[in-house]
Coordinates of C-alpha atoms in Angstrom, one line a residue:
Chain A
M1 CA 89.2 79.3 85.3
A2 CA 91.3 81.3 87.1
A3 CA 93.5 83.1 84.6
E4 CA 97.1 81.5 85.5
Q5 CA 94.8 77.9 86.2
Q6 CA 94.8 75.5 83.0
V7 CA 93.8 72.0 82.8
A8 CA 96.9 69.7 81.9
I9 CA 98.3 65.9 82.2
V10 CA 101.5 64.6 82.1
I11 CA 102.3 60.6 82.0
H12 CA 105.0 58.0 82.3
G13 CA 105.6 54.8 80.7
G14 CA 108.4 53.9 83.1
A15 CA 111.8 55.2 83.6
G16 CA 115.1 53.0 83.3
T17 CA 118.2 52.1 80.7
I18 CA 116.3 53.3 77.5
K19 CA 118.9 53.5 74.7
R20 CA 118.0 54.4 70.6
E21 CA 119.9 50.6 69.8
N22 CA 117.5 48.7 71.7
L23 CA 114.3 50.2 70.3
S24 CA 113.6 49.8 66.9
D25 CA 111.9 52.5 64.7
E26 CA 108.5 50.2 64.6
Q27 CA 108.9 49.7 68.7
E28 CA 109.6 53.4 69.1
K29 CA 106.5 54.5 67.1
A30 CA 104.3 52.1 68.9
I31 CA 105.3 53.2 72.2
K32 CA 105.0 56.8 71.2
K33 CA 101.6 56.0 69.7
D34 CA 100.1 54.4 72.8
L35 CA 101.9 57.4 75.0
Q36 CA 99.9 59.7 73.0
A37 CA 96.6 57.9 73.0
A38 CA 96.9 57.5 76.9
L39 CA 97.4 61.6 76.7
D40 CA 94.7 62.5 74.4
A41 CA 92.1 60.4 76.5
G42 CA 92.6 62.0 79.9
Y43 CA 93.5 65.4 78.4
A44 CA 89.8 65.1 76.5
I45 CA 88.3 64.4 80.0
L46 CA 90.1 67.6 81.3
E47 CA 88.8 69.7 78.3
R48 CA 85.3 69.2 78.5
G49 CA 85.4 70.0 82.4
G50 CA 85.8 66.3 83.8
D51 CA 87.5 65.6 86.8
S52 CA 91.2 65.0 87.5
T53 CA 90.9 61.5 88.9
Q54 CA 88.6 60.3 86.0
S55 CA 91.4 62.1 83.5
I56 CA 94.3 60.1 84.8
I57 CA 92.5 56.7 85.1
A58 CA 91.1 56.9 81.5
A59 CA 95.0 57.5 80.6
I60 CA 96.6 54.5 82.9
K61 CA 94.0 52.0 81.7
I62 CA 95.3 53.0 78.3
L63 CA 98.8 52.0 79.1
E64 CA 97.5 49.4 81.5
D65 CA 96.0 47.7 78.3
S66 CA 98.6 48.4 76.6
E67 CA 101.3 45.7 75.8
H68 CA 104.6 47.6 75.9
F69 CA 104.2 48.7 79.5
N70 CA 105.2 46.7 82.7
A71 CA 101.6 47.3 84.2
G72 CA 98.3 45.5 83.2
K73 CA 98.5 43.4 79.9
G74 CA 102.5 43.2 79.4
A75 CA 103.3 43.0 83.6
V76 CA 106.3 41.4 83.9
Y77 CA 106.5 37.5 85.4
T78 CA 107.3 36.8 89.0
K79 CA 109.8 34.2 90.4
P80 CA 106.9 31.3 89.6
G81 CA 106.0 32.7 86.6
K82 CA 102.8 34.3 87.6
H83 CA 102.0 38.2 87.3
E84 CA 101.0 39.8 90.7
L85 CA 100.2 44.0 90.1
D86 CA 100.4 46.7 92.2
A87 CA 98.6 50.3 91.9
S88 CA 97.8 53.6 93.8
I89 CA 95.5 56.5 93.6
M90 CA 95.4 59.7 95.1
R91 CA 93.1 62.8 95.0
G92 CA 94.6 66.3 96.0
N93 CA 91.6 68.1 97.2
D94 CA 90.9 65.8 100.2
L95 CA 93.8 63.5 100.7
E96 CA 91.7 60.6 99.7
A97 CA 93.7 57.5 98.3
G98 CA 93.5 54.2 97.5
A99 CA 95.5 51.1 96.9
V100 CA 96.0 47.6 95.9
A101 CA 99.5 45.4 96.0
G102 CA 99.9 41.8 94.7
V103 CA 96.3 41.2 92.7
S104 CA 96.5 38.5 90.3
Y105 CA 93.2 38.8 88.0
T106 CA 91.9 42.4 88.2
K107 CA 92.3 43.6 84.4
N108 CA 93.0 47.3 85.5
P109 CA 94.5 47.5 88.7
I110 CA 93.9 51.4 88.4
L111 CA 90.1 50.6 89.0
A112 CA 91.0 48.2 91.8
A113 CA 93.2 51.4 93.9
E114 CA 89.8 54.0 92.9
Q115 CA 87.3 51.5 94.3
V116 CA 89.6 51.1 97.6
M117 CA 89.5 55.2 97.8
L118 CA 86.0 55.2 96.5
N119 CA 83.8 52.3 98.4
S120 CA 86.3 50.8 101.1
P121 CA 87.2 52.2 104.8
H122 CA 90.7 51.4 104.1
V123 CA 93.7 52.9 102.0
M124 CA 95.6 49.6 100.8
L125 CA 94.4 46.3 100.3
A126 CA 97.1 43.4 99.7
G127 CA 97.0 40.1 98.0
S128 CA 93.9 37.8 97.4
G129 CA 92.1 39.7 99.7
A130 CA 92.5 42.7 97.2
D131 CA 91.3 40.6 94.5
T132 CA 88.1 39.4 96.6
F133 CA 87.3 42.9 96.9
S134 CA 87.7 44.0 93.4
Q135 CA 85.7 41.2 92.4
L136 CA 82.8 42.3 95.0
K137 CA 82.8 45.8 93.5
G138 CA 82.3 44.2 90.2
L139 CA 85.3 44.9 88.5
E140 CA 86.6 43.2 85.3
Q141 CA 88.2 40.0 86.2
V142 CA 90.7 38.0 84.0
K143 CA 92.6 34.5 84.2
N144 CA 96.2 35.3 85.4
S145 CA 97.3 34.1 82.1
Y146 CA 95.6 37.3 80.4
F147 CA 98.8 39.4 81.6
D148 CA 101.3 37.0 79.7
T149 CA 102.9 38.4 76.6
P150 CA 106.0 36.8 74.6
A151 CA 108.5 39.4 75.5
R152 CA 108.1 39.3 79.4
Y153 CA 107.8 35.4 79.3
K154 CA 111.6 36.0 77.2
A155 CA 112.7 38.5 80.2
W156 CA 111.7 35.9 82.8
Q157 CA 113.4 32.9 81.1
E158 CA 116.8 34.9 80.6
V159 CA 116.9 35.2 84.5
E160 CA 115.3 32.0 85.3
T161 CA 118.5 30.2 83.5
K162 CA 121.4 32.9 85.0
T163 CA 119.5 31.8 88.6
K164 CA 119.6 28.3 88.1
A165 CA 123.1 28.4 87.1
K166 CA 124.0 29.8 90.7
N167 CA 123.1 29.2 94.4
A168 CA 119.5 30.7 95.4
D169 CA 120.8 33.0 97.7
Q170 CA 123.5 35.2 96.0
A171 CA 120.7 35.2 92.7
S172 CA 118.0 36.7 94.7
Q173 CA 120.5 39.8 95.3
Q174 CA 121.9 40.4 92.1
D175 CA 120.0 39.1 89.2
V176 CA 117.0 39.8 90.0
L177 CA 117.8 43.5 90.7
D178 CA 119.4 43.4 87.0
A179 CA 116.4 41.9 85.5
E180 CA 115.6 43.9 82.6
F181 CA 112.2 46.0 82.8
K182 CA 112.5 46.7 86.7
F183 CA 111.7 50.1 86.2
G184 CA 108.8 49.7 84.4
T185 CA 105.6 51.4 85.7
V186 CA 103.0 53.7 84.5
G187 CA 101.4 56.8 86.0
A188 CA 99.7 60.1 85.3
V189 CA 99.2 63.2 87.0
A190 CA 96.5 65.5 86.0
V191 CA 95.0 68.9 87.3
D192 CA 91.5 69.9 86.3
Q193 CA 89.5 73.4 85.9
N194 CA 88.7 73.4 89.8
G195 CA 92.5 73.3 90.1
D196 CA 92.1 69.9 91.9
I197 CA 94.8 67.5 91.3
A198 CA 95.3 63.6 91.4
A199 CA 98.1 61.3 90.6
G200 CA 98.1 57.6 90.0
T201 CA 100.5 54.8 89.6
S202 CA 100.5 51.0 88.2
T203 CA 103.2 48.8 87.3
G204 CA 103.8 44.8 87.2
G205 CA 106.4 45.1 89.2
M206 CA 109.7 43.6 89.2
T207 CA 110.8 40.5 87.0
Y208 CA 111.0 37.6 88.9
K209 CA 110.3 39.1 92.2
A210 CA 109.8 36.9 95.0
W211 CA 108.9 36.8 98.4
G212 CA 106.0 39.3 98.0
R213 CA 107.9 41.8 97.2
V214 CA 106.1 45.1 97.5
G215 CA 107.7 48.5 95.9
D216 CA 106.9 51.9 95.7
S217 CA 103.8 52.0 93.1
P218 CA 101.0 51.0 95.9
V219 CA 102.9 53.1 98.5
I220 CA 101.3 56.3 98.8
G221 CA 104.0 58.8 99.7
A222 CA 106.7 57.1 97.5
G223 CA 105.2 56.1 94.2
T224 CA 102.1 58.5 94.5
Y225 CA 100.9 61.7 96.0
A226 CA 98.5 64.5 95.4
D227 CA 98.1 67.6 97.6
N228 CA 96.1 70.7 96.1
R229 CA 98.8 72.5 98.7
S230 CA 101.5 71.6 96.6
C231 CA 101.8 69.1 93.8
G232 CA 100.7 65.4 92.6
I233 CA 103.5 63.1 91.7
S234 CA 103.7 59.6 90.0
A235 CA 107.3 57.9 90.4
T236 CA 109.0 55.3 88.5
G237 CA 112.1 53.8 89.4
H238 CA 114.2 51.6 91.8
G239 CA 111.3 51.1 94.4
E240 CA 113.2 50.4 97.3
F241 CA 114.9 53.7 97.3
F242 CA 111.6 55.4 96.4
I243 CA 110.3 54.0 99.4
R244 CA 112.8 54.8 101.8
Y245 CA 113.1 58.6 100.5
T246 CA 109.5 59.0 100.5
V247 CA 109.9 60.5 97.0
A248 CA 106.4 61.3 96.1
S249 CA 105.8 62.9 99.3
D250 CA 109.0 64.5 100.0
I251 CA 108.9 66.6 96.5
C252 CA 105.4 67.8 97.8
A253 CA 107.1 68.7 101.2
R254 CA 109.8 70.9 99.8
V255 CA 107.0 72.8 97.5
R256 CA 104.9 73.1 100.7
Y257 CA 107.1 73.6 103.3
Q258 CA 110.4 75.3 101.4
K259 CA 108.3 76.8 98.5
L260 CA 110.4 75.4 95.9
T261 CA 109.0 75.6 92.5
L262 CA 107.7 71.7 91.7
Q263 CA 110.9 71.8 89.1
Q264 CA 113.3 72.7 92.0
A265 CA 112.0 70.2 94.3
A266 CA 111.8 67.3 91.7
Q267 CA 115.4 68.2 90.6
E268 CA 117.1 68.2 94.1
V269 CA 115.4 64.9 95.0
I270 CA 116.0 63.1 91.9
M271 CA 119.0 64.7 90.6
T272 CA 120.5 65.2 93.8
E273 CA 119.7 63.2 96.6
L274 CA 118.1 60.1 95.1
K275 CA 121.2 59.7 92.4
A276 CA 123.8 60.3 94.9
V277 CA 122.8 56.9 96.5
G278 CA 122.2 55.1 93.6
G279 CA 118.7 55.5 93.2
S280 CA 117.5 55.2 89.4
G281 CA 114.4 56.6 88.2
G282 CA 112.0 59.6 88.0
V283 CA 108.9 61.1 88.4
I284 CA 106.3 62.9 86.5
G285 CA 104.3 65.8 88.2
M286 CA 101.9 68.5 88.0
D287 CA 101.7 71.9 89.9
P288 CA 98.2 73.5 91.4
K289 CA 98.3 75.8 88.1
G290 CA 98.9 72.9 85.7
K291 CA 102.3 73.2 85.2
P292 CA 104.0 69.5 84.3
V293 CA 107.5 68.3 85.0
M294 CA 109.3 65.4 84.2
V295 CA 112.4 64.3 85.8
F296 CA 114.8 61.6 85.6
N297 CA 118.3 60.4 86.3
T298 CA 118.0 57.3 83.9
S299 CA 119.0 57.2 80.5
G300 CA 115.4 57.3 79.1
M301 CA 111.6 57.7 80.4
Y302 CA 108.7 57.0 78.5
R303 CA 106.7 60.2 79.2
G304 CA 104.3 63.0 77.5
Y305 CA 102.5 65.7 78.9
K306 CA 99.5 67.8 77.2
T307 CA 98.3 71.3 78.0
P308 CA 96.3 73.7 76.4
E309 CA 99.4 75.6 75.2
S310 CA 101.5 72.4 74.1
S311 CA 101.9 68.7 74.1
K312 CA 105.0 66.3 73.6
V313 CA 105.8 62.7 74.0
A314 CA 109.3 61.3 74.2
I315 CA 111.5 58.4 75.1
Y316 CA 115.4 59.6 75.5
G317 CA 117.2 61.9 77.8
D318 CA 118.1 64.1 74.8
E319 CA 114.5 64.6 73.3
Chain B
M1 CA 129.8 61.4 123.0
A2 CA 128.9 65.3 122.3
A3 CA 128.1 67.4 125.2
E4 CA 124.6 67.6 124.0
Q5 CA 124.0 64.2 122.8
Q6 CA 122.6 61.6 125.1
V7 CA 121.4 58.2 124.5
A8 CA 117.4 57.6 124.8
I9 CA 114.6 55.5 124.2
V10 CA 110.8 56.2 123.6
I11 CA 108.3 53.6 123.3
H12 CA 104.4 53.4 122.7
G13 CA 102.0 50.5 123.3
G14 CA 99.0 52.1 121.1
A15 CA 96.8 54.9 121.3
G16 CA 93.1 55.2 121.5
T17 CA 89.6 55.5 123.6
I18 CA 91.9 54.5 126.8
K19 CA 89.9 55.3 130.0
R20 CA 90.6 54.8 133.8
E21 CA 87.2 53.5 134.3
N22 CA 87.8 50.7 131.7
L23 CA 91.1 49.3 133.2
S24 CA 91.2 47.8 136.4
D25 CA 94.8 48.6 139.0
E26 CA 95.9 45.1 138.1
Q27 CA 95.5 45.3 134.4
E28 CA 97.1 49.0 134.7
K29 CA 100.3 47.8 136.7
A30 CA 100.7 44.7 134.2
I31 CA 100.8 47.3 131.4
K32 CA 103.3 49.4 133.1
K33 CA 105.4 46.7 134.1
D34 CA 105.9 45.5 130.4
L35 CA 106.2 49.1 129.3
Q36 CA 109.2 49.3 132.0
A37 CA 110.4 46.5 131.0
A38 CA 110.7 47.4 127.7
L39 CA 112.3 50.5 128.3
D40 CA 114.8 48.9 130.6
A41 CA 115.9 46.4 128.1
G42 CA 116.2 49.1 125.0
Y43 CA 118.1 51.6 127.5
A44 CA 120.4 49.0 128.6
I45 CA 121.6 48.3 125.5
L46 CA 122.2 52.0 125.0
E47 CA 123.9 52.3 128.2
R48 CA 126.3 49.8 127.3
G49 CA 127.1 51.5 123.7
G50 CA 125.2 49.3 121.9
D51 CA 123.2 50.5 118.7
S52 CA 120.1 51.9 118.3
T53 CA 118.6 49.4 116.0
Q54 CA 119.5 46.8 118.3
S55 CA 118.0 48.7 121.6
I56 CA 114.5 49.2 119.7
I57 CA 114.4 45.7 118.7
A58 CA 114.7 44.7 122.0
A59 CA 112.4 46.8 123.4
I60 CA 109.8 45.8 120.9
K61 CA 110.2 42.3 121.1
I62 CA 109.1 42.3 124.7
L63 CA 106.0 44.2 123.7
E64 CA 105.2 41.5 120.9
D65 CA 105.8 39.3 123.3
S66 CA 103.6 40.8 126.1
E67 CA 99.5 40.0 125.5
H68 CA 98.7 43.2 126.7
F69 CA 99.5 45.0 123.5
N70 CA 98.0 44.3 119.9
A71 CA 101.1 42.6 118.2
G72 CA 102.8 39.4 118.4
K73 CA 101.4 37.7 121.3
G74 CA 98.1 39.2 122.0
A75 CA 97.5 40.5 118.3
V76 CA 93.7 41.0 117.1
Y77 CA 91.8 38.5 115.1
T78 CA 91.3 39.2 111.6
K79 CA 88.1 38.6 110.0
P80 CA 88.4 35.0 109.6
G81 CA 89.5 34.5 112.9
K82 CA 93.1 34.3 111.9
H83 CA 96.3 36.6 112.8
E84 CA 98.1 38.9 110.1
L85 CA 100.8 40.9 111.5
D86 CA 102.7 43.9 110.2
A87 CA 106.2 45.6 111.4
S88 CA 108.2 47.6 110.0
I89 CA 111.9 49.2 111.0
M90 CA 114.1 52.2 109.8
R91 CA 117.5 53.9 110.9
G92 CA 118.6 57.2 110.4
N93 CA 121.9 57.1 109.4
D94 CA 121.8 55.7 106.1
L95 CA 117.8 55.6 105.6
E96 CA 117.7 51.5 105.2
A97 CA 114.6 50.2 106.2
G98 CA 112.5 47.0 106.3
A99 CA 108.8 45.9 106.5
V100 CA 106.7 42.7 106.6
A101 CA 102.9 42.9 105.9
G102 CA 100.3 39.8 106.9
V103 CA 102.8 37.7 108.2
S104 CA 101.2 34.5 109.8
Y105 CA 104.1 32.0 111.6
T106 CA 106.7 34.8 112.2
K107 CA 106.6 34.8 116.2
N108 CA 108.5 38.6 116.1
P109 CA 107.6 40.5 113.0
I110 CA 110.2 43.3 113.8
L111 CA 113.0 40.8 113.5
A112 CA 111.4 39.8 110.3
A113 CA 111.2 43.6 109.2
E114 CA 115.2 43.8 110.4
Q115 CA 115.9 40.6 108.3
V116 CA 114.2 42.2 105.3
M117 CA 116.4 45.6 106.0
L118 CA 120.0 43.7 106.5
N119 CA 119.8 40.6 104.0
S120 CA 117.2 41.4 101.2
P121 CA 117.4 43.8 98.3
H122 CA 114.2 45.1 99.3
V123 CA 112.3 46.9 101.7
M124 CA 108.7 45.5 102.1
L125 CA 107.5 42.2 101.5
A126 CA 104.1 41.0 102.1
G127 CA 102.0 37.4 103.0
S128 CA 102.9 34.1 102.6
G129 CA 106.1 35.5 101.0
A130 CA 107.1 37.5 103.7
D131 CA 107.0 34.1 106.2
T132 CA 108.6 32.0 103.6
F133 CA 111.4 34.9 103.9
S134 CA 111.3 34.9 107.3
Q135 CA 111.8 31.2 107.7
L136 CA 114.8 31.2 105.2
K137 CA 116.5 33.3 107.5
G138 CA 116.1 31.0 110.7
L139 CA 113.7 33.6 112.5
E140 CA 111.4 31.6 115.1
Q141 CA 108.2 30.1 113.6
V142 CA 105.1 29.3 115.8
K143 CA 101.7 28.1 114.9
N144 CA 99.0 31.1 113.8
S145 CA 97.0 30.1 117.3
Y146 CA 100.3 30.9 119.3
F147 CA 99.1 34.8 118.8
D148 CA 95.6 33.7 120.1
T149 CA 94.8 35.2 123.5
P150 CA 91.0 35.2 125.6
A151 CA 90.8 39.0 125.5
R152 CA 91.5 39.5 121.6
Y153 CA 88.9 36.1 120.7
K154 CA 86.2 38.0 123.0
A155 CA 86.6 41.4 120.7
W156 CA 86.4 39.6 117.6
Q157 CA 83.3 37.5 118.8
E158 CA 81.7 40.8 119.3
V159 CA 82.6 42.3 116.1
E160 CA 81.2 38.7 114.6
T161 CA 78.2 39.0 116.5
K162 CA 77.0 42.4 115.6
T163 CA 78.2 41.8 111.7
K164 CA 76.2 39.1 111.5
A165 CA 73.3 40.7 112.5
K166 CA 73.8 43.5 109.4
N167 CA 74.6 43.0 105.6
A168 CA 78.0 42.4 105.1
D169 CA 78.8 45.8 103.3
Q170 CA 77.2 47.9 106.1
A171 CA 79.1 46.1 108.5
S172 CA 82.7 46.4 106.4
Q173 CA 82.2 50.1 106.9
Q174 CA 81.2 50.8 110.5
D175 CA 81.8 48.2 112.8
V176 CA 84.9 47.2 111.8
L177 CA 86.1 50.6 112.4
D178 CA 84.4 50.7 115.4
A179 CA 86.2 47.6 116.8
E180 CA 87.9 47.5 120.1
F181 CA 91.6 47.9 119.7
K182 CA 91.5 49.3 116.4
F183 CA 94.3 51.6 117.6
G184 CA 96.6 48.6 119.0
T185 CA 100.4 49.3 117.7
V186 CA 103.6 48.8 119.6
G187 CA 106.5 51.0 118.7
A188 CA 110.1 52.5 119.7
V189 CA 112.3 55.1 118.7
A190 CA 115.7 55.4 120.0
V191 CA 119.1 57.3 119.7
D192 CA 122.4 55.9 120.6
Q193 CA 125.9 57.3 121.8
N194 CA 127.0 57.8 117.8
G195 CA 124.0 60.1 117.5
D196 CA 122.0 57.6 115.0
I197 CA 118.3 57.3 115.5
A198 CA 116.3 54.0 114.8
A199 CA 112.9 53.7 114.4
G200 CA 110.4 51.0 114.5
T201 CA 106.6 49.9 114.9
S202 CA 104.6 46.2 115.1
T203 CA 100.9 46.0 115.3
G204 CA 98.2 43.0 115.1
G205 CA 96.5 45.5 112.7
M206 CA 92.8 45.7 112.9
T207 CA 90.3 43.5 114.6
Y208 CA 87.9 42.0 112.1
K209 CA 90.2 43.4 109.1
A210 CA 89.5 41.8 105.8
W211 CA 90.8 41.9 102.2
G212 CA 94.1 42.1 103.3
R213 CA 93.7 45.4 104.7
V214 CA 97.6 46.9 105.2
G215 CA 97.7 49.6 107.7
D216 CA 100.6 52.2 108.2
S217 CA 102.6 50.2 110.4
P218 CA 104.8 48.5 107.9
V219 CA 104.5 51.4 105.5
I220 CA 107.6 53.2 105.5
G221 CA 106.8 57.2 106.3
A222 CA 103.6 56.5 107.3
G223 CA 104.0 54.5 110.5
T224 CA 107.6 54.8 110.6
Y225 CA 110.6 57.1 109.6
A226 CA 113.8 57.7 110.7
D227 CA 116.7 60.3 109.1
N228 CA 119.4 61.3 111.4
R229 CA 118.6 65.0 109.6
S230 CA 115.6 65.6 111.3
C231 CA 114.2 62.8 113.8
G232 CA 112.8 59.3 114.2
I233 CA 108.9 58.6 114.6
S234 CA 106.8 55.7 115.1
A235 CA 102.9 56.2 115.1
T236 CA 99.8 54.5 116.2
G237 CA 96.5 55.2 115.2
H238 CA 93.8 55.0 112.8
G239 CA 96.1 53.8 110.0
E240 CA 94.2 55.2 106.7
F241 CA 94.8 58.6 108.0
F242 CA 98.4 58.1 108.8
I243 CA 99.0 56.9 105.4
R244 CA 97.3 59.7 103.5
Y245 CA 99.0 62.0 105.6
T246 CA 102.2 60.1 105.1
V247 CA 102.8 61.3 109.1
A248 CA 106.2 59.8 110.2
S249 CA 107.8 61.5 107.1
D250 CA 105.8 64.6 107.3
I251 CA 106.6 65.5 110.9
C252 CA 110.5 64.5 109.7
A253 CA 110.0 66.9 107.1
R254 CA 108.8 69.9 109.0
V255 CA 111.7 69.2 111.2
R256 CA 114.2 69.3 108.3
Y257 CA 112.9 71.8 105.9
Q258 CA 110.6 74.5 108.6
K259 CA 113.5 74.2 111.2
L260 CA 110.6 73.4 113.6
T261 CA 111.5 71.2 116.6
L262 CA 110.4 67.9 117.0
Q263 CA 107.6 68.7 119.3
Q264 CA 106.2 71.7 117.3
A265 CA 105.9 69.4 114.3
A266 CA 104.3 66.8 116.1
Q267 CA 102.0 68.8 117.5
E268 CA 101.4 70.5 114.0
V269 CA 100.7 67.6 112.3
I270 CA 98.8 65.2 115.3
M271 CA 97.0 68.4 117.5
T272 CA 96.5 70.0 114.3
E273 CA 96.5 68.7 111.0
L274 CA 95.3 65.0 111.5
K275 CA 92.9 66.2 114.3
A276 CA 90.6 68.5 112.0
V277 CA 90.1 65.7 109.5
G278 CA 89.2 63.0 112.3
G279 CA 92.5 61.1 112.1
S280 CA 93.1 59.5 115.8
G281 CA 96.4 58.4 117.1
G282 CA 99.6 59.6 118.0
V283 CA 103.2 59.1 117.8
I284 CA 106.4 58.8 119.7
G285 CA 109.6 60.5 118.3
M286 CA 113.1 61.2 119.1
D287 CA 115.4 64.2 117.9
P288 CA 119.0 63.4 117.1
K289 CA 120.0 65.1 120.4
G290 CA 118.1 62.4 122.4
K291 CA 115.2 64.4 123.2
P292 CA 111.9 62.4 123.4
V293 CA 108.2 63.3 122.3
M294 CA 105.2 61.8 122.8
V295 CA 101.9 63.3 121.1
F296 CA 98.5 62.0 120.9
N297 CA 95.1 63.4 120.3
T298 CA 93.4 60.3 122.0
S299 CA 92.0 60.0 125.5
G300 CA 95.1 57.9 126.0
M301 CA 98.5 56.3 124.8
Y302 CA 100.3 53.7 126.2
R303 CA 103.9 55.0 126.4
G304 CA 107.0 55.8 128.0
Y305 CA 110.7 57.1 127.9
K306 CA 114.1 56.7 129.4
T307 CA 117.0 59.2 129.2
P308 CA 119.9 59.8 131.5
E309 CA 118.4 62.2 133.7
S310 CA 114.7 61.0 133.8
S311 CA 112.2 58.1 133.0
K312 CA 108.4 57.8 132.9
V313 CA 105.6 55.3 131.7
A314 CA 102.2 56.5 131.2
I315 CA 98.5 55.5 130.0
Y316 CA 96.6 58.7 130.2
G317 CA 96.2 62.0 128.8
D318 CA 96.5 63.7 132.0
E319 CA 99.6 61.7 133.3

């Protein structure tokens, strides 16, 4: 391992309007506990010489299995009251990538994204085809109701009530966008002892989403990007902006072409360019030396990192 | 109109192994006639002061309605013998974008992408939800069999025969990728008298595609990108590479951050970076001054452009 090369992992559990007054001490503690568990699991793999892809998968699985985050168990409900999950993964040494959009029965969507990357000629699979593929590859399948949680059901009911009071067209525009948890997403980026970067993102999407909406999480270049020549990024936020601004790959492009530091590039994209057009959200990222960044233009982002020198988990912007 | 600003349109009808010996004179003539009709329709709108979005839609509709191209009528068949179409559109003045993946009943997928851009809070809709949305917006719906053509059916049968002779797993990897017409896609990029760039792409996808595979055409940043600050791009090729390398937005990023000309940026990405990893295909593009580019690393690309000074349609690499 080169002197300046360190192993490191950085994770997020979604950015958005996260305020102290809305989280009880118990909730805060439980969320931080799961973030720490994800960091520890991912870091342990790096520490014993494992690769960055396995590290981020270990971290993301824990976040998917936690009810506190909008990914896997705890995913929000679509308009018809079901769950459709998205995930993507990319590795920076060969730019291989995999993604699934709208899976309904795959317990851990990040594993389906990994299978697409490793064992299919494709990068992105959508809908029932993605579930079929995931089943074919022997991944654990669950009933769609496995993803149910009382908190997300309540959020769905609230939107449902509001929506039914209006006509469908008006409702589809604003209320859906206002839906709570719309920014919930989890992700991880790691660099291993070989200097290989990997990035992954997983989400339950937008509360009350309709029409097969695909957000940025399964879109390579928008929600996830990794390139050893520049950086690895996992994004969380108002997905439509992240797609239009190809946020993840644009940050890497600024590092690669403008020779900015990752921190500078992420700041410019998230705090200047996106903020100017109302694109709320944030990113976590890692440069090839193992330096983590966490940048968001919302009041909070569930997040954390672990390097050989330090480790931290945080929620609010002032932490 | 500034002195150096000109209106212009550039189109493609897919890149791939296109050889003289495989096309009869009649086929060549018919293909060039449709390319010319698309150019003329798009250019006429620009000439009378219309905007670039309407220009590219007019051109792409003609290519979708032509049986000669793998988009709209004439789309290839999926593994189950149906058609699933993808399209995307983006405008460079405000980076608004829209895309549909896997529509089955929308006669002109590019119009569905436009509706997503104009009249939904989303950027990307997939599967039956995208069809429902398109119907809700009053777009013309057809039976899936409308997209049938004898030539594409024959291609499907050939792959079906080969595949059945092997086990499913082997077949899924290689034969599917070898399937003819895998590079068929249509697209257009235009710049109007205001200097506004628009880009759009439409495809029937990959012959014998399974598992809900999504290619690069509906992925903003991969198959389509437009930004007045740099360029507009529509891509055609082996979609998985175009997603992993975010080809459309990477070309625009090199123009914006490295101050390359569009021709230089497109050459670097298509002829150097993609070619080195076996990523076959090409792009058409337009810079803000209305200078068209057409770059491909395959033996041919159905293509053409029209500016106030000149117009051309071509097929092979040596034309």
